[in-house]
Amino acid sequence: MKVVLQDLTKIFPSRNKNGQEVVAVNKFSFEIPDGKLIGLLGPSGCGKSTTLYMICGLQQPSGGKIFFGEDDVTELSPENRGVGLVFQNYALYPHMTVKQNIMFPLENLKGDDRMTKTQMLERAYHVAKLVQIDDLMDRKPSELSGGQQQRVAIARALVKMPRVLLLDEPLSNLDARLRLQTREEIKRIQRETHITTVFVTHDQEEAMSISDMIVVMKLGVVQQIGKPQEVYDNPVNLFVAKFLGTPPINVFDGEVKGEKLYIGEQAVLDVKGAADQLVHVGIRPEGFIVDANGALECDLSNVEVMGRDVSIVSRHASSQNPVIRSIVDADNKLPEGATKVRFSLKPHKVFLFNKDSEERVYFEVK
Ligand code: ATP
């Protein structure tokens, strides 16, 4: 089921006379392809949850429309949209067993949708198997781990065979190891069921690792939509470049003069096609090459060995971050006692952004 968002907007009125209204989501248009997992990503307050709640019907848009397939669902109540919703806090009924929790949404079906007890049980076991909790069906939620409770919540969301699955920070309450495991699980379940899924998170690594496409939002406005790797390799502005990547992108003050990029006094890269201007220079940690003849000279702070790779921590007067982190192959040996390190740069890992607008400035990469 494709989901179409058309100029979707949500404005919260101000709470007092002189207060400002909040544009939580501003003209969001996007066609979520059938059967894909979309990650809605952005810092706290950027409008992710509000978007999700409008898709599920818990929030009424101030403007725009939502379609499931060809059906306009903008005015439909959540019960009539065929959505499954999973929240950060699993919100299971504590006095019910896992089985009862999963079957609960089926008990209230009306008319032609009514199911017999046997059909309900069959359906509950089917989804419980899918999320691999079918051996825990007689336990109460308090007898389960956080990860298991979240699986029950997912099973409960799936039991009505929703047209669209909506997940609001579903992994936030889990510890690091369980987060990793459960996000893989969510990906597997989504692949097996082919249900169009929207996943909200502020964790870029989480979104990048499981989404078919990511939507990066800032202050209610969509910044960029694309496959995770494409967005990482081609950020349209400084905000997106900074938001994606661990370690984060290194940013320097720079200037383009005569199709050459200067950081400090040094011309560090040919940037054919870029007009003269002041820029923010974003360099991914993997964009540095240790090179005795490299144009970018930095003060060496320390070298962290990470096995296959080495993280070189250095400083430069034009760096906007306190330290520069570059990841290079462990074969790169720095001389014992070195206080300086010189780098040349991989052009496709260097992004320029106009100093004022922070929009991308493109140049030819050979
Ligand atoms: P978080 O990651 O912190 O949950 P989010 O990206 O999901 O953030 P939203 O919850 O969608 O952000 O909020 C977007 C903006 O709308 C915020 O500025 C928030 O304060 C505001 N907002 C959300 N709900 C309401 C409300 N009921 N009344 C007024 N303002 C609201």
CSV table of C-alpha atoms and ligand atoms in Angstrom, one decimal:
chain,number,residue,atom,x,y,z
A,1,MET,CA,0.0,0.0,0.0
A,2,LYS,CA,1.6,3.3,-1.1
A,3,VAL,CA,1.1,6.2,1.3
A,4,VAL,CA,0.9,9.7,-0.3
A,5,LEU,CA,1.4,12.8,1.8
A,6,GLN,CA,0.3,16.0,0.0
A,7,ASP,CA,1.4,19.3,1.5
A,8,LEU,CA,0.8,17.9,4.9
A,9,THR,CA,0.8,20.7,7.5
A,10,LYS,CA,0.2,20.9,11.2
A,11,ILE,CA,0.1,24.2,13.0
A,12,PHE,CA,-0.5,24.2,16.8
A,13,PRO,CA,-2.1,27.4,17.9
A,14,SER,CA,-0.4,29.5,20.6
A,15,ARG,CA,-1.5,28.8,24.1
A,16,ASN,CA,-1.8,32.4,25.1
A,17,LYS,CA,-2.8,35.7,23.3
A,18,ASN,CA,0.7,36.9,22.4
A,19,GLY,CA,2.4,33.6,22.0
A,20,GLN,CA,3.5,32.2,18.7
A,21,GLU,CA,1.8,29.4,16.9
A,22,VAL,CA,4.1,26.3,16.2
A,23,VAL,CA,4.4,25.1,12.6
A,24,ALA,CA,5.2,21.5,13.6
A,25,VAL,CA,5.0,20.2,10.1
A,26,ASN,CA,5.3,22.4,7.0
A,27,LYS,CA,4.0,21.3,3.6
A,28,PHE,CA,5.4,17.8,3.7
A,29,SER,CA,4.9,16.1,0.3
A,30,PHE,CA,6.1,12.6,-0.3
A,31,GLU,CA,5.0,9.3,-1.9
A,32,ILE,CA,6.0,6.4,0.3
A,33,PRO,CA,6.4,3.4,-2.1
A,34,ASP,CA,4.4,0.3,-1.4
A,35,GLY,CA,6.1,-2.2,0.9
A,36,LYS,CA,9.1,0.0,1.9
A,37,LEU,CA,10.4,1.0,5.3
A,38,ILE,CA,10.9,4.7,5.6
A,39,GLY,CA,12.9,6.3,8.4
A,40,LEU,CA,11.7,9.7,9.6
A,41,LEU,CA,14.7,11.3,11.1
A,42,GLY,CA,15.6,14.6,12.8
A,43,PRO,CA,16.4,16.3,16.1
A,44,SER,CA,13.9,16.6,18.9
A,45,GLY,CA,11.0,18.8,18.0
A,46,CYS,CA,11.5,18.6,14.2
A,47,GLY,CA,8.0,17.2,13.7
A,48,LYS,CA,8.6,13.5,13.2
A,49,SER,CA,6.0,12.3,15.7
A,50,THR,CA,3.4,14.8,14.6
A,51,THR,CA,3.8,13.5,11.0
A,52,LEU,CA,3.4,10.0,12.2
A,53,TYR,CA,0.3,10.9,14.3
A,54,MET,CA,-1.3,12.5,11.3
A,55,ILE,CA,-0.7,9.4,9.1
A,56,CYS,CA,-2.3,7.3,11.8
A,57,GLY,CA,-5.2,9.7,12.4
A,58,LEU,CA,-4.4,10.7,16.0
A,59,GLN,CA,-3.7,14.2,14.9
A,60,GLN,CA,-5.9,16.1,12.4
A,61,PRO,CA,-3.8,18.0,9.8
A,62,SER,CA,-4.2,21.8,9.5
A,63,GLY,CA,-3.7,21.5,5.8
A,64,GLY,CA,-2.9,19.0,3.1
A,65,LYS,CA,-4.0,15.4,2.4
A,66,ILE,CA,-3.1,11.8,3.1
A,67,PHE,CA,-3.8,8.9,0.8
A,68,PHE,CA,-3.5,5.2,1.4
A,69,GLY,CA,-3.3,3.9,-2.2
A,70,GLU,CA,-6.0,5.9,-4.0
A,71,ASP,CA,-8.1,6.4,-0.8
A,72,ASP,CA,-8.2,9.8,0.7
A,73,VAL,CA,-8.0,8.9,4.5
A,74,THR,CA,-7.4,12.5,5.7
A,75,GLU,CA,-10.8,12.6,7.5
A,76,LEU,CA,-10.9,8.9,8.6
A,77,SER,CA,-10.6,8.0,12.3
A,78,PRO,CA,-7.6,5.9,13.3
A,79,GLU,CA,-9.8,2.7,13.7
A,80,ASN,CA,-10.9,3.0,10.1
A,81,ARG,CA,-7.5,3.6,8.5
A,82,GLY,CA,-6.1,0.1,9.0
A,83,VAL,CA,-2.9,1.2,10.7
A,84,GLY,CA,-0.8,-0.6,13.3
A,85,LEU,CA,1.0,1.7,15.8
A,86,VAL,CA,3.9,0.9,18.1
A,87,PHE,CA,5.0,3.4,20.7
A,88,GLN,CA,8.3,3.9,22.6
A,89,ASN,CA,6.7,2.6,25.8
A,90,TYR,CA,5.2,-0.7,24.9
A,91,ALA,CA,1.8,0.1,26.6
A,92,LEU,CA,0.9,-3.5,27.2
A,93,TYR,CA,-2.0,-4.4,29.5
A,94,PRO,CA,-0.2,-5.6,32.6
A,95,HIS,CA,-3.0,-7.9,33.9
A,96,MET,CA,-3.3,-9.7,30.6
A,97,THR,CA,-1.1,-12.5,29.3
A,98,VAL,CA,0.9,-12.0,26.1
A,99,LYS,CA,-1.7,-14.0,24.2
A,100,GLN,CA,-4.5,-11.9,25.5
A,101,ASN,CA,-2.6,-8.7,24.8
A,102,ILE,CA,-2.0,-9.7,21.2
A,103,MET,CA,-5.6,-10.9,20.7
A,104,PHE,CA,-7.1,-7.8,22.3
A,105,PRO,CA,-7.5,-5.7,19.0
A,106,LEU,CA,-9.3,-8.6,17.4
A,107,GLU,CA,-11.9,-8.9,20.2
A,108,ASN,CA,-13.5,-5.6,19.2
A,109,LEU,CA,-13.9,-6.2,15.5
A,110,LYS,CA,-17.5,-5.6,14.3
A,111,GLY,CA,-19.8,-6.8,11.6
A,112,ASP,CA,-18.2,-8.9,8.8
A,113,ASP,CA,-14.8,-8.5,10.4
A,114,ARG,CA,-15.8,-10.4,13.6
A,115,MET,CA,-13.7,-13.5,14.3
A,116,THR,CA,-14.3,-16.7,16.2
A,117,LYS,CA,-12.1,-17.5,19.2
A,118,THR,CA,-10.3,-20.2,17.1
A,119,GLN,CA,-9.6,-17.7,14.3
A,120,MET,CA,-8.3,-15.2,16.8
A,121,LEU,CA,-6.0,-17.7,18.4
A,122,GLU,CA,-4.7,-18.8,15.0
A,123,ARG,CA,-4.0,-15.3,14.0
A,124,ALA,CA,-2.4,-14.4,17.4
A,125,TYR,CA,0.0,-17.4,17.1
A,126,HIS,CA,0.8,-16.6,13.5
A,127,VAL,CA,2.0,-13.1,14.4
A,128,ALA,CA,3.7,-14.3,17.6
A,129,LYS,CA,5.7,-16.8,15.5
A,130,LEU,CA,6.6,-14.0,13.1
A,131,VAL,CA,8.1,-11.9,16.0
A,132,GLN,CA,9.4,-15.1,17.7
A,133,ILE,CA,7.5,-14.9,21.0
A,134,ASP,CA,5.2,-17.9,20.5
A,135,ASP,CA,6.8,-19.7,23.4
A,136,LEU,CA,6.0,-16.8,25.8
A,137,MET,CA,2.2,-16.6,25.2
A,138,ASP,CA,1.1,-17.4,28.7
A,139,ARG,CA,3.4,-15.0,30.5
A,140,LYS,CA,2.4,-11.6,31.8
A,141,PRO,CA,4.3,-8.5,30.5
A,142,SER,CA,6.2,-8.1,33.8
A,143,GLU,CA,7.7,-11.5,33.2
A,144,LEU,CA,9.3,-10.4,30.0
A,145,SER,CA,12.5,-8.4,29.0
A,146,GLY,CA,12.1,-5.0,27.4
A,147,GLY,CA,13.0,-6.5,24.0
A,148,GLN,CA,10.3,-9.2,24.4
A,149,GLN,CA,7.7,-6.7,25.5
A,150,GLN,CA,8.4,-4.6,22.4
A,151,ARG,CA,8.0,-7.7,20.3
A,152,VAL,CA,4.6,-8.2,21.9
A,153,ALA,CA,3.7,-4.6,21.1
A,154,ILE,CA,4.7,-5.2,17.5
A,155,ALA,CA,2.7,-8.5,17.3
A,156,ARG,CA,-0.3,-6.6,18.7
A,157,ALA,CA,0.1,-3.9,16.0
A,158,LEU,CA,0.4,-6.6,13.3
A,159,VAL,CA,-2.5,-8.8,14.4
A,160,LYS,CA,-5.2,-6.9,12.5
A,161,MET,CA,-3.1,-7.1,9.3
A,162,PRO,CA,-2.7,-3.4,9.0
A,163,ARG,CA,-2.2,-1.6,5.7
A,164,VAL,CA,0.5,0.6,7.2
A,165,LEU,CA,2.7,0.0,10.2
A,166,LEU,CA,3.8,3.1,12.2
A,167,LEU,CA,6.7,2.9,14.7
A,168,ASP,CA,7.4,5.8,17.0
A,169,GLU,CA,10.9,5.5,18.5
A,170,PRO,CA,10.2,1.8,19.2
A,171,LEU,CA,13.8,1.0,20.4
A,172,SER,CA,14.4,3.9,22.8
A,173,ASN,CA,13.7,2.0,25.9
A,174,LEU,CA,16.0,-0.9,25.1
A,175,ASP,CA,19.7,-1.2,26.1
A,176,ALA,CA,22.3,-0.9,23.4
A,177,ARG,CA,22.6,-4.6,22.6
A,178,LEU,CA,18.9,-5.2,22.4
A,179,ARG,CA,18.4,-2.1,20.3
A,180,LEU,CA,20.8,-3.6,17.7
A,181,GLN,CA,19.1,-7.0,17.8
A,182,THR,CA,15.5,-5.6,17.7
A,183,ARG,CA,16.2,-3.2,14.8
A,184,GLU,CA,17.4,-6.2,12.8
A,185,GLU,CA,14.2,-8.0,13.8
A,186,ILE,CA,12.0,-5.1,12.7
A,187,LYS,CA,13.7,-5.1,9.3
A,188,ARG,CA,13.2,-8.9,9.0
A,189,ILE,CA,9.5,-8.6,10.0
A,190,GLN,CA,8.9,-5.8,7.6
A,191,ARG,CA,10.6,-7.7,4.7
A,192,GLU,CA,8.5,-10.8,5.5
A,193,THR,CA,5.2,-8.9,5.8
A,194,HIS,CA,5.8,-6.3,3.0
A,195,ILE,CA,3.8,-3.8,5.1
A,196,THR,CA,4.6,-0.2,4.2
A,197,THR,CA,6.3,1.0,7.4
A,198,VAL,CA,7.2,4.4,8.8
A,199,PHE,CA,9.8,4.4,11.5
A,200,VAL,CA,10.4,7.5,13.6
A,201,THR,CA,13.8,8.0,15.3
A,202,HIS,CA,16.3,10.7,16.2
A,203,ASP,CA,19.1,8.2,16.0
A,204,GLN,CA,20.7,8.5,12.5
A,205,GLU,CA,22.6,5.3,12.7
A,206,GLU,CA,19.4,3.4,13.5
A,207,ALA,CA,17.5,5.0,10.6
A,208,MET,CA,20.4,4.5,8.2
A,209,SER,CA,20.8,0.8,9.0
A,210,ILE,CA,17.2,-0.3,8.5
A,211,SER,CA,15.4,2.1,6.2
A,212,ASP,CA,14.9,1.8,2.5
A,213,MET,CA,14.7,5.5,2.4
A,214,ILE,CA,15.2,8.2,5.0
A,215,VAL,CA,13.5,11.6,5.4
A,216,VAL,CA,15.6,14.2,7.2
A,217,MET,CA,13.5,16.9,8.9
A,218,LYS,CA,14.4,20.2,10.6
A,219,LEU,CA,11.9,22.5,12.3
A,220,GLY,CA,8.9,20.9,10.5
A,221,VAL,CA,10.5,21.2,7.1
A,222,VAL,CA,11.8,18.2,5.1
A,223,GLN,CA,15.4,18.8,4.2
A,224,GLN,CA,16.2,15.7,2.1
A,225,ILE,CA,14.7,12.4,1.1
A,226,GLY,CA,16.6,9.5,-0.4
A,227,LYS,CA,18.3,6.1,0.1
A,228,PRO,CA,20.5,6.3,3.3
A,229,GLN,CA,23.8,5.9,1.3
A,230,GLU,CA,22.7,8.5,-1.3
A,231,VAL,CA,21.9,11.1,1.4
A,232,TYR,CA,25.1,10.4,3.2
A,233,ASP,CA,27.1,10.7,0.0
A,234,ASN,CA,25.3,13.7,-1.3
A,235,PRO,CA,23.9,15.9,1.5
A,236,VAL,CA,22.0,19.0,0.1
A,237,ASN,CA,22.9,21.3,3.0
A,238,LEU,CA,25.2,21.6,6.1
A,239,PHE,CA,22.4,20.5,8.5
A,240,VAL,CA,22.0,17.1,6.7
A,241,ALA,CA,25.8,16.6,6.3
A,242,LYS,CA,26.2,17.2,10.1
A,243,PHE,CA,23.3,15.1,11.1
A,244,LEU,CA,24.4,11.9,9.3
A,245,GLY,CA,27.6,9.9,10.1
A,246,THR,CA,29.5,8.6,13.0
A,247,PRO,CA,32.0,10.0,13.8
A,248,PRO,CA,30.4,13.2,12.5
A,249,ILE,CA,31.6,15.1,9.5
A,250,ASN,CA,34.5,17.5,10.2
A,251,VAL,CA,33.7,21.2,9.4
A,252,PHE,CA,36.2,23.9,8.6
A,253,ASP,CA,35.9,27.6,7.6
A,254,GLY,CA,37.1,27.9,4.0
A,255,GLU,CA,37.1,30.0,0.9
A,256,VAL,CA,36.8,29.3,-2.8
A,257,LYS,CA,39.1,31.5,-4.8
A,258,GLY,CA,39.8,30.9,-8.5
A,259,GLU,CA,38.4,27.4,-8.4
A,260,LYS,CA,40.7,26.4,-5.6
A,261,LEU,CA,39.6,25.6,-2.0
A,262,TYR,CA,41.5,27.3,0.8
A,263,ILE,CA,41.5,26.2,4.4
A,264,GLY,CA,43.6,28.8,6.2
A,265,GLU,CA,46.4,30.0,3.8
A,266,GLN,CA,46.6,26.7,2.0
A,267,ALA,CA,44.9,25.7,-1.2
A,268,VAL,CA,43.8,22.1,-0.3
A,269,LEU,CA,41.7,21.1,-3.3
A,270,ASP,CA,40.8,22.0,-6.9
A,271,VAL,CA,37.1,22.8,-7.0
A,272,LYS,CA,36.3,23.3,-10.7
A,273,GLY,CA,33.0,25.0,-11.3
A,274,ALA,CA,32.6,26.5,-7.8
A,275,ALA,CA,32.3,30.3,-7.7
A,276,ASP,CA,34.4,32.4,-5.4
A,277,GLN,CA,32.8,32.6,-2.0
A,278,LEU,CA,33.2,31.9,1.7
A,279,VAL,CA,32.2,28.3,2.6
A,280,HIS,CA,31.8,25.7,5.3
A,281,VAL,CA,34.0,22.8,4.3
A,282,GLY,CA,32.6,19.4,5.4
A,283,ILE,CA,35.1,16.5,5.2
A,284,ARG,CA,33.9,13.0,6.1
A,285,PRO,CA,36.3,11.2,8.5
A,286,GLU,CA,37.1,8.7,5.7
A,287,GLY,CA,38.0,11.6,3.3
A,288,PHE,CA,41.5,12.1,4.6
A,289,ILE,CA,44.7,10.5,3.2
A,290,VAL,CA,47.8,10.6,5.3
A,291,ASP,CA,50.3,12.1,2.8
A,292,ALA,CA,53.7,13.7,3.6
A,293,ASN,CA,53.1,16.1,0.7
A,294,GLY,CA,49.4,16.8,1.6
A,295,ALA,CA,48.3,20.4,1.6
A,296,LEU,CA,46.3,20.3,4.8
A,297,GLU,CA,48.7,20.4,7.8
A,298,CYS,CA,47.1,19.7,11.3
A,299,ASP,CA,48.5,19.5,14.8
A,300,LEU,CA,48.5,15.8,15.8
A,301,SER,CA,46.8,15.1,19.1
A,302,ASN,CA,46.7,11.4,19.3
A,303,VAL,CA,46.1,8.2,17.3
A,304,GLU,CA,43.5,5.7,18.4
A,305,VAL,CA,43.9,2.2,17.0
A,306,MET,CA,40.6,0.5,16.2
A,307,GLY,CA,41.9,-2.8,14.7
A,308,ARG,CA,41.5,-2.6,10.9
A,309,ASP,CA,41.4,1.2,11.0
A,310,VAL,CA,43.1,4.0,12.9
A,311,SER,CA,41.4,7.2,14.1
A,312,ILE,CA,43.7,10.2,13.9
A,313,VAL,CA,42.7,13.0,16.2
A,314,SER,CA,44.2,16.4,15.2
A,315,ARG,CA,43.5,20.1,15.4
A,316,HIS,CA,43.5,23.0,13.0
A,317,ALA,CA,42.9,26.7,13.5
A,318,SER,CA,40.1,26.7,10.9
A,319,SER,CA,38.3,23.7,12.2
A,320,GLN,CA,34.8,24.5,13.6
A,321,ASN,CA,35.0,21.4,15.9
A,322,PRO,CA,37.5,21.2,18.8
A,323,VAL,CA,39.1,18.2,17.2
A,324,ILE,CA,39.3,16.7,13.7
A,325,ARG,CA,38.6,13.0,13.5
A,326,SER,CA,39.9,11.1,10.5
A,327,ILE,CA,39.7,7.4,9.9
A,328,VAL,CA,42.5,5.9,7.9
A,329,ASP,CA,43.7,2.4,7.2
A,330,ALA,CA,45.9,0.9,10.0
A,331,ASP,CA,48.7,0.5,7.5
A,332,ASN,CA,49.3,4.3,7.7
A,333,LYS,CA,52.2,4.7,10.0
A,334,LEU,CA,53.0,8.1,11.5
A,335,PRO,CA,56.6,8.7,12.5
A,336,GLU,CA,57.3,8.1,16.2
A,337,GLY,CA,56.9,11.4,18.2
A,338,ALA,CA,55.3,13.3,15.3
A,339,THR,CA,53.5,16.5,16.3
A,340,LYS,CA,52.1,17.4,12.9
A,341,VAL,CA,50.2,15.3,10.3
A,342,ARG,CA,49.6,16.2,6.7
A,343,PHE,CA,46.6,15.1,4.7
A,344,SER,CA,45.5,15.2,1.1
A,345,LEU,CA,41.8,14.9,0.6
A,346,LYS,CA,39.4,12.6,-1.3
A,347,PRO,CA,37.4,15.0,-3.4
A,348,HIS,CA,34.1,13.0,-3.3
A,349,LYS,CA,34.3,13.1,0.5
A,350,VAL,CA,34.6,16.9,0.6
A,351,PHE,CA,31.4,18.9,0.6
A,352,LEU,CA,31.2,22.7,0.4
A,353,PHE,CA,28.3,24.8,1.7
A,354,ASN,CA,27.7,28.5,1.3
A,355,LYS,CA,28.8,30.4,4.4
A,356,ASP,CA,25.4,32.2,4.8
A,357,SER,CA,22.7,29.9,3.2
A,358,GLU,CA,24.5,26.7,4.3
A,359,GLU,CA,23.3,25.2,1.0
A,360,ARG,CA,25.6,22.9,-1.0
A,361,VAL,CA,28.1,24.4,-3.4
A,362,TYR,CA,28.8,21.9,-6.1
A,363,PHE,CA,32.1,21.4,-7.9
A,364,GLU,CA,33.4,18.9,-10.4
A,365,VAL,CA,34.8,15.7,-8.9
A,366,LYS,CA,37.0,13.8,-11.4
B,1,ATP,P1,10.8,14.3,19.7
B,1,ATP,O1,11.9,13.5,19.0
B,1,ATP,O2,11.3,15.1,20.8
B,1,ATP,O3,9.6,13.5,20.0
B,1,ATP,P2,9.5,15.3,17.3
B,1,ATP,O4,10.4,15.5,16.1
B,1,ATP,O5,8.7,14.0,17.2
B,1,ATP,O6,10.3,15.4,18.6
B,1,ATP,P3,7.0,16.6,17.5
B,1,ATP,O7,6.6,15.9,18.7
B,1,ATP,O8,6.4,16.3,16.2
B,1,ATP,O9,8.6,16.6,17.3
B,1,ATP,O10,6.8,18.2,17.7
B,1,ATP,C1,7.1,19.2,16.7
B,1,ATP,C2,6.8,20.6,17.3
B,1,ATP,O11,5.4,20.7,17.6
B,1,ATP,C3,7.6,20.9,18.6
B,1,ATP,O12,8.0,22.2,18.5
B,1,ATP,C4,6.5,20.7,19.7
B,1,ATP,O13,6.8,21.5,20.8
B,1,ATP,C5,5.3,21.1,19.0
B,1,ATP,N1,4.1,20.3,19.5
B,1,ATP,C6,3.9,19.0,19.4
B,1,ATP,N2,2.7,18.7,20.0
B,1,ATP,C7,2.1,19.9,20.4
B,1,ATP,C8,0.9,20.2,21.0
B,1,ATP,N3,-0.1,19.3,21.3
B,1,ATP,N4,0.6,21.5,21.2
B,1,ATP,C9,1.5,22.5,20.9
B,1,ATP,N5,2.7,22.2,20.3
B,1,ATP,C10,3.0,20.9,20.0
